[in-house]
Short mmCIF file of C-alpha atoms and ligand atoms in Angstrom, two decimals:
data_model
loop_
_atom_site.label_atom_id
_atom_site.label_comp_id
_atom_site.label_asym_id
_atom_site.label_seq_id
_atom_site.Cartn_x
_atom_site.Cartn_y
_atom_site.Cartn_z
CA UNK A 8 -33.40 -72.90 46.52
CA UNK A 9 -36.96 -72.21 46.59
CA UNK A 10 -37.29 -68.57 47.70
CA UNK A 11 -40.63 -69.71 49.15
CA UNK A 12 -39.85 -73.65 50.07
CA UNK A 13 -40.81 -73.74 53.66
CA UNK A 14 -44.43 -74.46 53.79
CA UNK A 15 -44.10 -77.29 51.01
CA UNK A 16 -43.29 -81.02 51.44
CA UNK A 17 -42.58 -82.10 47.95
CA UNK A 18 -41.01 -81.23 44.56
CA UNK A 19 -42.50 -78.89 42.30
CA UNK A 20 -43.97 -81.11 39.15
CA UNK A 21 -41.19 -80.96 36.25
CA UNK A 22 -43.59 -79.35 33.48
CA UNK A 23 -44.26 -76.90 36.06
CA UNK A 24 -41.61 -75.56 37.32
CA UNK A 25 -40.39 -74.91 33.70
CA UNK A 26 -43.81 -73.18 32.51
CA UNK A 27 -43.33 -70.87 35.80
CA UNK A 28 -39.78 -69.89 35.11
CA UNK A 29 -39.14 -66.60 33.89
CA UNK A 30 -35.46 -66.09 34.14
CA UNK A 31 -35.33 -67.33 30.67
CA UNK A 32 -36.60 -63.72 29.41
CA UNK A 33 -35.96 -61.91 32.66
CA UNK A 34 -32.88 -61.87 33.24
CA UNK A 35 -32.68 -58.71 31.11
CA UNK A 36 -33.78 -57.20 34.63
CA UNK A 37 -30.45 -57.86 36.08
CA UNK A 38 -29.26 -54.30 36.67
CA UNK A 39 -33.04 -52.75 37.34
CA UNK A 40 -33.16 -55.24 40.06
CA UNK A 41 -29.93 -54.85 41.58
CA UNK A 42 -30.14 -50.78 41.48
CA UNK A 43 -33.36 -51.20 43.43
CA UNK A 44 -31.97 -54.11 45.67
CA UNK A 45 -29.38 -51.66 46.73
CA UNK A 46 -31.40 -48.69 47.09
CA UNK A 47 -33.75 -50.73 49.89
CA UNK A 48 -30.81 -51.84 51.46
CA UNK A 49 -30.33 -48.51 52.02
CA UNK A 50 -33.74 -48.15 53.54
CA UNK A 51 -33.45 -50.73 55.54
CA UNK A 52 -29.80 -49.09 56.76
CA UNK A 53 -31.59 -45.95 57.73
CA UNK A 54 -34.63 -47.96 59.08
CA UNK A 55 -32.41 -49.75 61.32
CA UNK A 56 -32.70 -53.10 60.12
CA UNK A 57 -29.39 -53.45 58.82
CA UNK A 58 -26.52 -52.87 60.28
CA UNK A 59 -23.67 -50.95 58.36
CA UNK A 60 -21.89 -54.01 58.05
CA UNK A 61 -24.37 -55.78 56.62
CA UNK A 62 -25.47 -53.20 54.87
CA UNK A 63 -21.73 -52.79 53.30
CA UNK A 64 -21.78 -56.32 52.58
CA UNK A 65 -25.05 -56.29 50.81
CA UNK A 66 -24.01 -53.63 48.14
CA UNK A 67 -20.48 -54.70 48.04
CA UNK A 68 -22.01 -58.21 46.85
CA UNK A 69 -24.43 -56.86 44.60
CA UNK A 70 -22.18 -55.02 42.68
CA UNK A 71 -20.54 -58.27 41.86
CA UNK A 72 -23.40 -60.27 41.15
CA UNK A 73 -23.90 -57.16 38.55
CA UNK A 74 -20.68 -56.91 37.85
CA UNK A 75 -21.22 -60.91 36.48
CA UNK A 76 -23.94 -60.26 34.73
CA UNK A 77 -22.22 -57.51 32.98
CA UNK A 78 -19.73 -59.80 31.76
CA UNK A 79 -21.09 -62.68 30.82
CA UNK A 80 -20.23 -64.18 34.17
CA UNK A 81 -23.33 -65.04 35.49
CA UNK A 82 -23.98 -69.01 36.07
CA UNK A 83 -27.69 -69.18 36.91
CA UNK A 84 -28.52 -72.39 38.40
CA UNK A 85 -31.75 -74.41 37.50
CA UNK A 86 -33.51 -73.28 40.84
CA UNK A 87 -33.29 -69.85 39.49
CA UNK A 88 -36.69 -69.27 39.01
CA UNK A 89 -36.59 -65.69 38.51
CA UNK A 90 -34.13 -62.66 38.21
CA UNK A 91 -35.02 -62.01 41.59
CA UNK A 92 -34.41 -65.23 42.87
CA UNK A 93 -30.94 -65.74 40.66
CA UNK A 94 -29.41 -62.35 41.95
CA UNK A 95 -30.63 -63.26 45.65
CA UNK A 96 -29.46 -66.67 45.85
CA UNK A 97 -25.90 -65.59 44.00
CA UNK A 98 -25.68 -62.59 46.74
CA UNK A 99 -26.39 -65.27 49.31
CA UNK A 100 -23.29 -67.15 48.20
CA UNK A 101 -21.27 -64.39 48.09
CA UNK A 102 -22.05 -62.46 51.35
CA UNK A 103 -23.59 -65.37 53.49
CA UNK A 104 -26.01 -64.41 56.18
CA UNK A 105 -26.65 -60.53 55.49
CA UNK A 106 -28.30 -61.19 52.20
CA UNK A 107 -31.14 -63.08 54.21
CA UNK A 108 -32.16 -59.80 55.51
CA UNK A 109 -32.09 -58.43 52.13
CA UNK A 110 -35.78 -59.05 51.57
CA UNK A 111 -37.37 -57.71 54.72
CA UNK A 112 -40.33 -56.40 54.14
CA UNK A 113 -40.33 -56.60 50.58
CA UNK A 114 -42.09 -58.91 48.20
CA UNK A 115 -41.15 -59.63 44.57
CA UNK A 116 -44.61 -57.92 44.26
CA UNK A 117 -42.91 -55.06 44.18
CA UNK A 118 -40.01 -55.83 43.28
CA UNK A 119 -40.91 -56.64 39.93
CA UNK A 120 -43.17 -53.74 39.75
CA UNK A 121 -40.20 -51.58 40.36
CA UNK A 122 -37.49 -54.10 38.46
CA UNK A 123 -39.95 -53.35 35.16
CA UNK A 124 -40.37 -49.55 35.61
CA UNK A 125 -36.98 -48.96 35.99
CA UNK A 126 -35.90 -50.86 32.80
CA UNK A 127 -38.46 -49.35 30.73
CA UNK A 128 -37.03 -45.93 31.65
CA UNK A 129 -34.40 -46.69 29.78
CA UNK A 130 -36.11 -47.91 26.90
CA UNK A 131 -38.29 -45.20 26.80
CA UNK A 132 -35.25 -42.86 26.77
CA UNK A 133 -33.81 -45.25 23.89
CA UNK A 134 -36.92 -44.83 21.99
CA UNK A 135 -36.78 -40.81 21.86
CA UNK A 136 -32.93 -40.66 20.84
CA UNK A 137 -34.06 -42.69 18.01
CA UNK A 138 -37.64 -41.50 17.12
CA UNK A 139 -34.81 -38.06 17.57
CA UNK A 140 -32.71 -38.96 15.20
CA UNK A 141 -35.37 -40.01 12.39
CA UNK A 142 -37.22 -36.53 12.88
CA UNK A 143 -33.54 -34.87 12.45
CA UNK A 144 -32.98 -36.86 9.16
CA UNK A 145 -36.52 -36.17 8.05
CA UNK A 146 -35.79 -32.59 9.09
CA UNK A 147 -32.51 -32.28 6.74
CA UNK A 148 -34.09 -33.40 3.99
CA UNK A 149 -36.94 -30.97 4.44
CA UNK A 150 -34.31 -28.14 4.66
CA UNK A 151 -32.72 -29.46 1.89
CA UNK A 152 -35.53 -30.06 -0.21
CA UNK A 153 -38.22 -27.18 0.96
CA UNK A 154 -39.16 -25.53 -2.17
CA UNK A 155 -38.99 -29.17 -4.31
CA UNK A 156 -42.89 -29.35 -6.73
CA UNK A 157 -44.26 -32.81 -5.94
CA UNK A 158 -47.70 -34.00 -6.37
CA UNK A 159 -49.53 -34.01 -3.46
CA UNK A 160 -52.32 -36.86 -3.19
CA UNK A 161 -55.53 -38.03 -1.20
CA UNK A 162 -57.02 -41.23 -1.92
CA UNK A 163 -53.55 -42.07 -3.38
CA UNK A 164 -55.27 -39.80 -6.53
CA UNK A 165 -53.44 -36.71 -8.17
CA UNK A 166 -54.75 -33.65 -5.43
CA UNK A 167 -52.72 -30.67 -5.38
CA UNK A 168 -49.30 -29.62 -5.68
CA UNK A 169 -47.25 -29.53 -2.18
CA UNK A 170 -43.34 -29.19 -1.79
CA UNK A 171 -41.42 -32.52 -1.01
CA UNK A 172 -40.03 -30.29 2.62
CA UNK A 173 -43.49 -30.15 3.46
CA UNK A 174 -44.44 -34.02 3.24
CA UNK A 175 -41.21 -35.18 4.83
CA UNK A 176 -42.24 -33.01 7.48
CA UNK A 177 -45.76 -34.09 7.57
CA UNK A 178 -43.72 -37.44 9.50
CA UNK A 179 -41.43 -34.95 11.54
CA UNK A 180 -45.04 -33.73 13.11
CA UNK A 181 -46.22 -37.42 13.56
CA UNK A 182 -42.90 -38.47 15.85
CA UNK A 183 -43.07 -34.99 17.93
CA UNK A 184 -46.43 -35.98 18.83
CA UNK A 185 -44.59 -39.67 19.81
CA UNK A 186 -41.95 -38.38 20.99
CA UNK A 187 -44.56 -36.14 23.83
CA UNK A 188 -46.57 -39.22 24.72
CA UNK A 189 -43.47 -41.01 25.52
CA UNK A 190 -42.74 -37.81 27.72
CA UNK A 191 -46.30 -38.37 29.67
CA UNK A 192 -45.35 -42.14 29.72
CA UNK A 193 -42.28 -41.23 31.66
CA UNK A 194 -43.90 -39.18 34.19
CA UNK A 195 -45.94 -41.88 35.06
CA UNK A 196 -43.53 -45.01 35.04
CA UNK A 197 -41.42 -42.96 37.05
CA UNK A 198 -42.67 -43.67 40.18
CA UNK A 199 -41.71 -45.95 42.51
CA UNK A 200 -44.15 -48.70 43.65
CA UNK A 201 -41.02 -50.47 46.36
CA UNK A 202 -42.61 -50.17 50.01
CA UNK A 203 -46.30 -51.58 48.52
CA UNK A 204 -44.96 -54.80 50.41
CA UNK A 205 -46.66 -58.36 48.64
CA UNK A 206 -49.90 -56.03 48.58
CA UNK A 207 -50.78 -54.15 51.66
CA UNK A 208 -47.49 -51.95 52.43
CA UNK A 209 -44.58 -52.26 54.30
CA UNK A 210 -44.32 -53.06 57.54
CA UNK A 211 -41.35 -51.58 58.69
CA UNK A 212 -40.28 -47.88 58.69
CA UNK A 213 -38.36 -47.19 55.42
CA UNK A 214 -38.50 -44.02 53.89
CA UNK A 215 -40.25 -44.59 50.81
CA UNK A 216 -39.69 -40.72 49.28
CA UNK A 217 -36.35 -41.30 50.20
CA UNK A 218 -36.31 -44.68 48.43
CA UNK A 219 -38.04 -42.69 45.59
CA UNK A 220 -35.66 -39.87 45.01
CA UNK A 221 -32.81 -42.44 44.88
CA UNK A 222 -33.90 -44.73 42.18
CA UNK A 223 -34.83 -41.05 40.58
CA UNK A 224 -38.41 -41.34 40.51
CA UNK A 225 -40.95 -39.02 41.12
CA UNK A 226 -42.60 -40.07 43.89
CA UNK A 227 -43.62 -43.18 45.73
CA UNK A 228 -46.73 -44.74 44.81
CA UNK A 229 -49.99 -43.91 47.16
CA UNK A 230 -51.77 -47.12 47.01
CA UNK A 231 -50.09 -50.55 47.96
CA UNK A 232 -52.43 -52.53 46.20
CA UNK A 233 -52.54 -50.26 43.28
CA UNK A 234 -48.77 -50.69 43.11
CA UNK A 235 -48.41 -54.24 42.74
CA UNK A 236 -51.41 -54.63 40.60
CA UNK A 237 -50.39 -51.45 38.23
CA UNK A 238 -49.20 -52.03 34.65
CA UNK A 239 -50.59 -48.93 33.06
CA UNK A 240 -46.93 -47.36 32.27
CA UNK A 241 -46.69 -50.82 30.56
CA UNK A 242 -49.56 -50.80 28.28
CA UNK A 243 -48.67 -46.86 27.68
CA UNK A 244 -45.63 -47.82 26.38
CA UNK A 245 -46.64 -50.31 24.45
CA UNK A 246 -49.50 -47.65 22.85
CA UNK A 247 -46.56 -45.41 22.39
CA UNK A 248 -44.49 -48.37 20.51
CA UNK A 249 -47.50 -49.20 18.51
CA UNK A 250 -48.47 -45.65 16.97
CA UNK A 251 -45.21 -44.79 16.56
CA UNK A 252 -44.91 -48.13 14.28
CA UNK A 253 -47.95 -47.22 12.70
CA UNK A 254 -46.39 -43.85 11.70
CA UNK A 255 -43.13 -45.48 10.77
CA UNK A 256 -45.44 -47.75 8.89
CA UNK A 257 -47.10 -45.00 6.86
CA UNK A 258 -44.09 -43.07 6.05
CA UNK A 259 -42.31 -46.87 4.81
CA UNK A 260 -45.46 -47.49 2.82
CA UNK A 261 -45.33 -43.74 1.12
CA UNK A 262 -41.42 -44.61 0.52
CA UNK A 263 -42.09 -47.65 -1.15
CA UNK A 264 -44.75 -46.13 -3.37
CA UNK A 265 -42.77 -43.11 -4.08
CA UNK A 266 -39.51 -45.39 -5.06
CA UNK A 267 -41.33 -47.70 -7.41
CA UNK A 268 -40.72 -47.49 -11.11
CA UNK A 269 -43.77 -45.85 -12.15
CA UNK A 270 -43.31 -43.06 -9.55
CA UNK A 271 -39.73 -43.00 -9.12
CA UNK A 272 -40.49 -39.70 -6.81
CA UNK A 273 -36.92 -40.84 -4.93
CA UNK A 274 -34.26 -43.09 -5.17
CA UNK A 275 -32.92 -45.49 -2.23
CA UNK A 276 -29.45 -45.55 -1.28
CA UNK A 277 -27.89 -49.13 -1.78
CA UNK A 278 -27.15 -49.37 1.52
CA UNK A 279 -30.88 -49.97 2.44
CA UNK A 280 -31.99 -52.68 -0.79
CA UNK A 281 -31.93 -55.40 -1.78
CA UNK A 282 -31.95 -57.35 -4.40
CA UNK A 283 -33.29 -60.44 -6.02
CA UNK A 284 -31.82 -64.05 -6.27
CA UNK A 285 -33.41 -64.72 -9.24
CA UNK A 286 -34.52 -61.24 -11.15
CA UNK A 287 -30.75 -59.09 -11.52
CA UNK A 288 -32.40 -55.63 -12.22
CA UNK A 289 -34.73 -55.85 -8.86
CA UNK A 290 -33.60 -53.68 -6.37
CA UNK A 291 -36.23 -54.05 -3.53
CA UNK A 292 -36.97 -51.47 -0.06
CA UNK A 293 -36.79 -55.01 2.00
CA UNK A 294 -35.99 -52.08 4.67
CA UNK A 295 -39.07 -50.28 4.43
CA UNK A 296 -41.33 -53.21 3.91
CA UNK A 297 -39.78 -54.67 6.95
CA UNK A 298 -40.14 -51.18 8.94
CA UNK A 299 -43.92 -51.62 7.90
CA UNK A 300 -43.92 -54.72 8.65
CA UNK A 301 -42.53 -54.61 12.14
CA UNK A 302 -45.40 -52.35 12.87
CA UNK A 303 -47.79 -55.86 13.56
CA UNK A 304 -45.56 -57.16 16.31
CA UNK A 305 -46.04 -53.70 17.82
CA UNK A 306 -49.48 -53.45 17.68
CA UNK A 307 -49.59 -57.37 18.76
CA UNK A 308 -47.48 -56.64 22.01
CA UNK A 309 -50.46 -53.81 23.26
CA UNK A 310 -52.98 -56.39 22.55
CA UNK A 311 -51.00 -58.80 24.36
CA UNK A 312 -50.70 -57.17 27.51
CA UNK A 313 -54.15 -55.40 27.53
CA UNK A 314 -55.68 -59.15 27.09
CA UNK A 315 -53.76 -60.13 30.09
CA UNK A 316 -54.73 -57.04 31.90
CA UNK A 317 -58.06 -57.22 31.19
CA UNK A 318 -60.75 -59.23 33.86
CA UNK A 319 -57.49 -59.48 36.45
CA UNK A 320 -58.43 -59.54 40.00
CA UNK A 321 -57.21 -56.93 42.34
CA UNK A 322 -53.08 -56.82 43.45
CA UNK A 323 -50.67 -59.28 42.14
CA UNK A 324 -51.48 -62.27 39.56
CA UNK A 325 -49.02 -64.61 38.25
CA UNK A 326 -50.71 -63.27 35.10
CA UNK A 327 -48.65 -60.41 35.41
CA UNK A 328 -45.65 -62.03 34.98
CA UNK A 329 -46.68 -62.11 31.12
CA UNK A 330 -45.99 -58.43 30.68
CA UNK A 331 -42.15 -58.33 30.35
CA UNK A 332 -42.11 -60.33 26.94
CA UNK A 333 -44.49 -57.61 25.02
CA UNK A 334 -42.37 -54.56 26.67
CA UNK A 335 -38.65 -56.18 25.64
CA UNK A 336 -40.60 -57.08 22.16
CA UNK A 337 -41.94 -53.81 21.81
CA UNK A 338 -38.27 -51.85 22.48
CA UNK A 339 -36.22 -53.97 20.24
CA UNK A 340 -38.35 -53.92 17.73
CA UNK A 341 -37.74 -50.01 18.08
CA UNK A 342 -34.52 -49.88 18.52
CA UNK A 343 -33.48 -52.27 15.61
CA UNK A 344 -36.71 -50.36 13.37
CA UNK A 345 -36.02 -46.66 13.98
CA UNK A 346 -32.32 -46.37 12.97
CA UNK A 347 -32.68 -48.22 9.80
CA UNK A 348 -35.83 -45.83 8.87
CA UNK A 349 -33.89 -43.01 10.00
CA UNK A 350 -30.68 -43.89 8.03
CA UNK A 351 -33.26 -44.79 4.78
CA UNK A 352 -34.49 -41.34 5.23
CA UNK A 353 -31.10 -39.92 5.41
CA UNK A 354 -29.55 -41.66 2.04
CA UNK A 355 -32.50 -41.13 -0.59
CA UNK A 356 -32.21 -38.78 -3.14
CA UNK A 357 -35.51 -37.09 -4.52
CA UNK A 358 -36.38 -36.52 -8.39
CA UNK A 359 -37.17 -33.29 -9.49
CA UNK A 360 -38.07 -34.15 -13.05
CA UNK A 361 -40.43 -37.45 -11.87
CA UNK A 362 -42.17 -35.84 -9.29
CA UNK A 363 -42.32 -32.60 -12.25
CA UNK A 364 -43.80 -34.64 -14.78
CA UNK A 365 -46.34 -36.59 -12.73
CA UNK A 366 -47.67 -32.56 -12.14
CA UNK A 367 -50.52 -32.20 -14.27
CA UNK A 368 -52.85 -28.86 -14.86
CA UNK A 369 -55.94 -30.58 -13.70
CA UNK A 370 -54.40 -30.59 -10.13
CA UNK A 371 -54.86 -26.88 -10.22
CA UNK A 372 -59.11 -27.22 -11.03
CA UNK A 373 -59.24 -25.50 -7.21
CA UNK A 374 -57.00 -22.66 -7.96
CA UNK A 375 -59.35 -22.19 -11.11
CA UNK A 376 -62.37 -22.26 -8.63
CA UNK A 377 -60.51 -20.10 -6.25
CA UNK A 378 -60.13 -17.79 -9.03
CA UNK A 379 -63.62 -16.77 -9.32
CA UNK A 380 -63.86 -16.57 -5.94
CA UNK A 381 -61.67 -13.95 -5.79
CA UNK A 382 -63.88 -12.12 -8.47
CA UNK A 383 -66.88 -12.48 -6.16
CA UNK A 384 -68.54 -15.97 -7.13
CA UNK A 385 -69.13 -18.18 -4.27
CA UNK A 386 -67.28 -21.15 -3.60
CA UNK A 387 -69.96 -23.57 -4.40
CA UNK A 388 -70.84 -22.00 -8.19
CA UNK A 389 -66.98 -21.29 -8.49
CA UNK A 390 -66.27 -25.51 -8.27
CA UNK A 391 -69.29 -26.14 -10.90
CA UNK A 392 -67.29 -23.50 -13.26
CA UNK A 393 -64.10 -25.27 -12.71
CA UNK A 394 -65.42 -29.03 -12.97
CA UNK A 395 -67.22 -28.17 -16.09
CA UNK A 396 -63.88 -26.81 -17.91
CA UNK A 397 -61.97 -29.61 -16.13
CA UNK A 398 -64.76 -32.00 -18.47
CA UNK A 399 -64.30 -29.49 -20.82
CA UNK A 400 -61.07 -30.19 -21.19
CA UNK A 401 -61.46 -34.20 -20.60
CA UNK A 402 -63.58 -34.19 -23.96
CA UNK A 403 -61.05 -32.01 -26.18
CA UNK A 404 -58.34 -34.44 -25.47
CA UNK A 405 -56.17 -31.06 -23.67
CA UNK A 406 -55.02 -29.79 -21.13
CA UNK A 407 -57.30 -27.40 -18.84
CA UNK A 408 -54.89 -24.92 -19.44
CA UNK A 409 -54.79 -25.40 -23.41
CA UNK A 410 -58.46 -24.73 -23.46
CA UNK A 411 -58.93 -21.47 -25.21
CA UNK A 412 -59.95 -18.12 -23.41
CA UNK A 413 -63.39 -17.85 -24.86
CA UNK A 414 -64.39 -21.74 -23.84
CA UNK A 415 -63.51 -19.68 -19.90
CA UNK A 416 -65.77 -17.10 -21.05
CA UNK A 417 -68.19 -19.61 -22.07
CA UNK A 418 -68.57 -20.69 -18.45
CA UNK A 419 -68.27 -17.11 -16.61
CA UNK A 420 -67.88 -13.95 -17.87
CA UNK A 421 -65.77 -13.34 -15.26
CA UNK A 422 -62.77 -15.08 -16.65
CA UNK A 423 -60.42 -12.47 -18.40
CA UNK A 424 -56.66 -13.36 -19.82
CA UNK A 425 -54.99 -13.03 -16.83
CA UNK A 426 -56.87 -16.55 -16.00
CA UNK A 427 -53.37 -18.35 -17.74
CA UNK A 428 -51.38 -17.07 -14.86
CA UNK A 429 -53.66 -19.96 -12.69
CA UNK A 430 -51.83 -22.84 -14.76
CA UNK A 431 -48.56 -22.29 -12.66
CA UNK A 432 -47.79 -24.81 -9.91
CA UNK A 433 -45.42 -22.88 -8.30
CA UNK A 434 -47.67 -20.62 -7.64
CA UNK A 435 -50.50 -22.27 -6.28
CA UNK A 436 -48.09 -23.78 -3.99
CA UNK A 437 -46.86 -20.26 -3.26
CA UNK A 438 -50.35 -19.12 -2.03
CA UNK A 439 -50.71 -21.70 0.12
CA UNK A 440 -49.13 -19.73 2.89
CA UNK A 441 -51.04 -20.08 6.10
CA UNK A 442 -49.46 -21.51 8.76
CA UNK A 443 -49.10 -24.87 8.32
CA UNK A 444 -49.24 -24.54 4.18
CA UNK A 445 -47.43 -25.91 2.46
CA UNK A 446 -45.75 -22.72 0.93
CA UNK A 447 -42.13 -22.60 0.81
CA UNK A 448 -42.41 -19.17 2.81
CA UNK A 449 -45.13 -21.27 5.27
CA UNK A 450 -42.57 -24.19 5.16
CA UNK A 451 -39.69 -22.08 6.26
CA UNK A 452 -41.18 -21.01 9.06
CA UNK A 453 -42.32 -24.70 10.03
CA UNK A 454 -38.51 -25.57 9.56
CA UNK A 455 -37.87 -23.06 12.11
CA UNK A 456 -40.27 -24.53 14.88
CA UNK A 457 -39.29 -28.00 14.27
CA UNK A 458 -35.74 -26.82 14.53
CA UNK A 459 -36.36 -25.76 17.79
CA UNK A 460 -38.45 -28.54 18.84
CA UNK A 461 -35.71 -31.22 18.39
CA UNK A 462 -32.57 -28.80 19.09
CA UNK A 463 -34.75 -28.63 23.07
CA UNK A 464 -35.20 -32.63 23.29
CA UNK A 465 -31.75 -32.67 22.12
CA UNK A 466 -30.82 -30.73 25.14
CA UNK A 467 -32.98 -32.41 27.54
CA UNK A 468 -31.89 -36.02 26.12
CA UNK A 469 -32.43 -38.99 28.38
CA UNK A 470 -34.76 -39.73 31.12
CA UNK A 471 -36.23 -36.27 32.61
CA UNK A 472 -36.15 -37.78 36.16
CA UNK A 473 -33.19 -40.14 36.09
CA UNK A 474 -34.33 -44.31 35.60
N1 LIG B 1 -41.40 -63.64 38.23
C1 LIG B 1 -42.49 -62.97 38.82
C2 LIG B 1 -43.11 -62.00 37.82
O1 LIG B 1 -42.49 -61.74 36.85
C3 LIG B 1 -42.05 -62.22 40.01
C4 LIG B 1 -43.14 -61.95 41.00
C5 LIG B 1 -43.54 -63.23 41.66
N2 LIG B 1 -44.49 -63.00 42.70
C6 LIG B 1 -45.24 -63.97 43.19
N3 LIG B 1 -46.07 -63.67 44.11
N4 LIG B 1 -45.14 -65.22 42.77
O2 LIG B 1 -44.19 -61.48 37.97
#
C-alpha cells in the first residue's frame, strides 16, 4: 500500500524505494504518532467529519496498533514506508473503512512535524533528569568536599589555590546553564504545527488550540508553511546536546588529568575503569575518555542537521526527512553519557595530601602583590615587587617564603614581619570571599543557591507543558 499510489502506473524502482524508507529509524515515532493520530481524530469528531462511531473505532484501533508496538507485536510489512504509513495501514486492517477518513485534511507534512516535536519532548525531559542528577552528584561532593586546598590552574600551569567544592561546582554552573536552554528549547518545540495541512493549512474546521492544548502544547503554530518547513526546536536541541557534551567533555578531560599518576588529585571507583589486557597495574577512565569522546557525535549531529537545513527551499523537502537520525543520535548518546558521568562523579574519592603537596608558595606571588597593595602601592608596581622576589627566590634554589625578611625589604620598604603570614594557602583562599570566590564562606553560600536551584527543577521535573 502506497499511501500515495493513485496517480502512478508502475512500481517504484527497487534501490529506491529502499533509499526512501524511513521506518527503519522511525519507527521510534510509534507512540508520538499515534497520540497525535488520536488527538485529530478528535478534531475531526468535533469538526464533524467523523462520526462517533468512527471516531470510537479510530482510537479503539489505535490503541492496539500502540498497544503492538509496545510489545514487540508490531509486523511491519515491506510497503511500510514510514511510521506513518505502518500505523495507518495496520489501523486500516484493524478498523476497516473509518481509518480512511483518518487523514482528512492532514498531510504527513505535519504529521511528522508534530510526530518529531512530540518525541523530543520527552527526550528533552530525559536529558534534564539526567544533566539533574550529574549536577546533584557534583553538588554532594562539593558539600562534602567545600573547604578541600587544591591547586587551582590556567593554562593547565600552577595559578592559585581554590577549594576542590568550588571546581566541582564550577561544572554544577555549566549544566544549570544547560539545563535553562533546554527549558527555552521546550517552550518552543512545544507547539503544535498539526492543522498546517501538506503546506497551506487545513481545509476543514478543526480546532487547532483545541488540538494544541490536548497534545499539551502551547499553542498552535501561526504560519502553515512555517510549520511544515520548521526544524529550529530540532537544531536547538541538538545545540543543547552538543554544549552540554562539550561541558561533559571538559569536566571528563579535568577527571582524567586529575586521576593520572602524577596528579593523583582523585581516585576512580572500580566500578567506572578499566583495565588493560596486556599491562596488569593499568587501571584506565575508559568512562571518561568515552564521555569525552561521545562529545564528537554530538557536535556531528548539529552539523548534520544544520547542513541539511541550510539552502532548503520553502515548506516541506524530503530533505527533512534526514533530521530524525541526528535527534535519536543526539538523546542516546545523552542518556547512555550522562548517568555514567554522573555515577563517576558520585564514586571518586579526592586526595587531600596530592592535591596538598602539588601546593607550592609561588602560587601565592599575587597575595604577595596584594600585600603591598594593601600598604598603598599600586597594583602594577606591587606585581614587579612580587615577580622580582618570585626570581629572587628562583635563583636561591628556595622557596618565596624561605627568602629572608631583609631580601623583602630589599624590594620595598614596605614589607615588615608580618609579610610570613602571606605564605598560608588557607588563607589566601579564605580572602577570596566575593561572591562567586572561591572561599569556603563564598562557597557555602554558592552551595546554598545551587541547592535551591536543583531542589526547584526537582520539583518541576518533566516536561513544563506536558509532551
Ligand atoms: N517520512 C517522511 C519524513 O520523515 C514523512 C513525510 C513525508 N512527506 C512527503 N511529502 N513525502 O519526512
Amino acid at each position: 500500500m502506497r499511501l500515495w499510489g493513485g496517480r502512478f502506473e508502475g512500481e517504484t524502482d527497487e534501490a529506491m524505494r529502499r533509499f526512501n524508507d524511513s521506518f527503519a529509524f522511525d519507527h521510534r515515532l510509534y507512540a508520538a504518532d499515534i497520540r497525535g493520530s488520536a488527538a485529530y481524530a478528535g478534531a475531526l469528531l468535533r469538526a464533524g467529519l467523523l462520526s462517533e462511531d468512527e471516531h470510537a473505532a479510530i482510537v479503539a484501533g489505535l490503541a492496539q496498533v500502540g498497544a503492538e508496538f509496545d510489545e514487540g507485536r508490531f509486523q511491519p510489512l515491506p510497503s511500510d514506508e514510514d511510521i506513518h504509513t505502518a500505523v495507518e495501514r495496520r489501523l486500516t486492517g484493524l478498523v476497516g473503512a473509518p481509518a480512511g477518513k483518518l487523514h482528512t485534511g492532514r498531510s504527513r507534512n505535519d504529521q511528522v512535524a508534530l510526530d518529531l516535536r512530540l518525541w523530543l519532548l520527552e527526550a528533552i525531559a530525559q536529558a534534564r533528569r539526567d544533566l539533574a542528577r550529574l549536577q546533584a552528584a557534583l553538588l554532594a561532593q562539593a558539600e562534602a568536599h567545600r573547604d578541600l586546598l587544591m591547586p587551582g590552574y590556567t593554562h593547565l600551569q600552577p595559578a592559585q589555590p581554590v577549594t576542590f567544592g568550588h571546581w566541582l561546582l564550577s561544572f554544577f554552573w555549566m549544566f544549570e546553564r544547560d539545563q535553562e536552554r533546554l527549558d527555552g528549547c521546550e517552550q518552543r518545540t512545544a507547539v503544535c504545527p498539526l492543522g498546517a495541512g501538506a503546506l497551506a493549512g487545513n481545509p476543514f474546521p478543526i480546532d487547532r488550540e483545541a488540538l494544541a492544548a490536548e497534545l499539551g502544547m502551547r499553542a498552535a503554530t501561526p504560519n502553515s508553511l512555517d510549520a511544515v518547513s520548521d526544524r529550529d526546536f530540532a537544531a536547538e536541541f541538538l545545540f543543547c546536546a552538543a554544549l552540554a557534551g562539550a561541558h561533559v567533555s571538559r569536566l571528563a578531560e579535568d577527571l582524567i588529568v586529575f586521576s593520572s599518576p602524577p596528579y593523583g588529585f582523585v581516585t576512580l571507583d572500580e566500578a567506572f575503569t578499566t583495565g588493560s589486557s596486556l599491562m596488569p597495574q593499568k587501571r584506565n577512565p575508559d568512562s571518561l575518555e568515552l564521555a569525552r569522546g561521545k562529545s564528537g557525535r554530538l557536535i556531528a549531529s548539529l552539523v548534520n542537521l544544520l547542513v541539511v537545513l541550510k539552502g532548503l527551499p520553502s515548506t516541506y523537502n524530503k530533505d527533512l526527512q534526514e533530521d530524525k537520525e541526528p535527534v535519536f543520535d543526539a538523546a542516546d548518546t545523552l542518556a547512555v553519557t550522562l548517568p555514567v558521568v554522573a555515577g563517576v562523579v558520585k564514586t571518586l574519592t579526592p586526595n587531600a595530601g596530592a592535591m596538598r603537596a602539588e601546593l607550592d608558595v609561588s602560587m601565592l606571588a599575587t597575595d604577595l602583590a596584594d600585600y603591598l597593595v594593601e600598604r598603598g602601592m599600586p597594583f602594577r608596581e606591587a606585581h614587579g615587587v612580587a615577580g622580582r622576589l618570585v626570581r629572587r627566590a628562583e635563583q636561591q634554589g628556595v622557596s618565596l617564603s624561605a627568602l629572608p625578611l631583609a631580601d623583602f625589604q630589599a624590594e620595598s620598604p614596605l614589607f615588615g614581619p608580618d609579610v610570613a603570614a602571606v605564605f598560608d594557602f588557607e588563607r589566601a583562599v579564605a580572602r577570596r570571599a566575593v561572591t562567586g570566590g572561591t572561599a569556603p564562606e563564598a562557597v557555602a553560600r554558592q552551595i546554598g543557591e545551587a541547592r535551591a536551584r536543583l531542589a526547584a527543577r526537582q520539583a518541576g521535573a518533566g516536561p513544563a507543558s506536558g509532551g
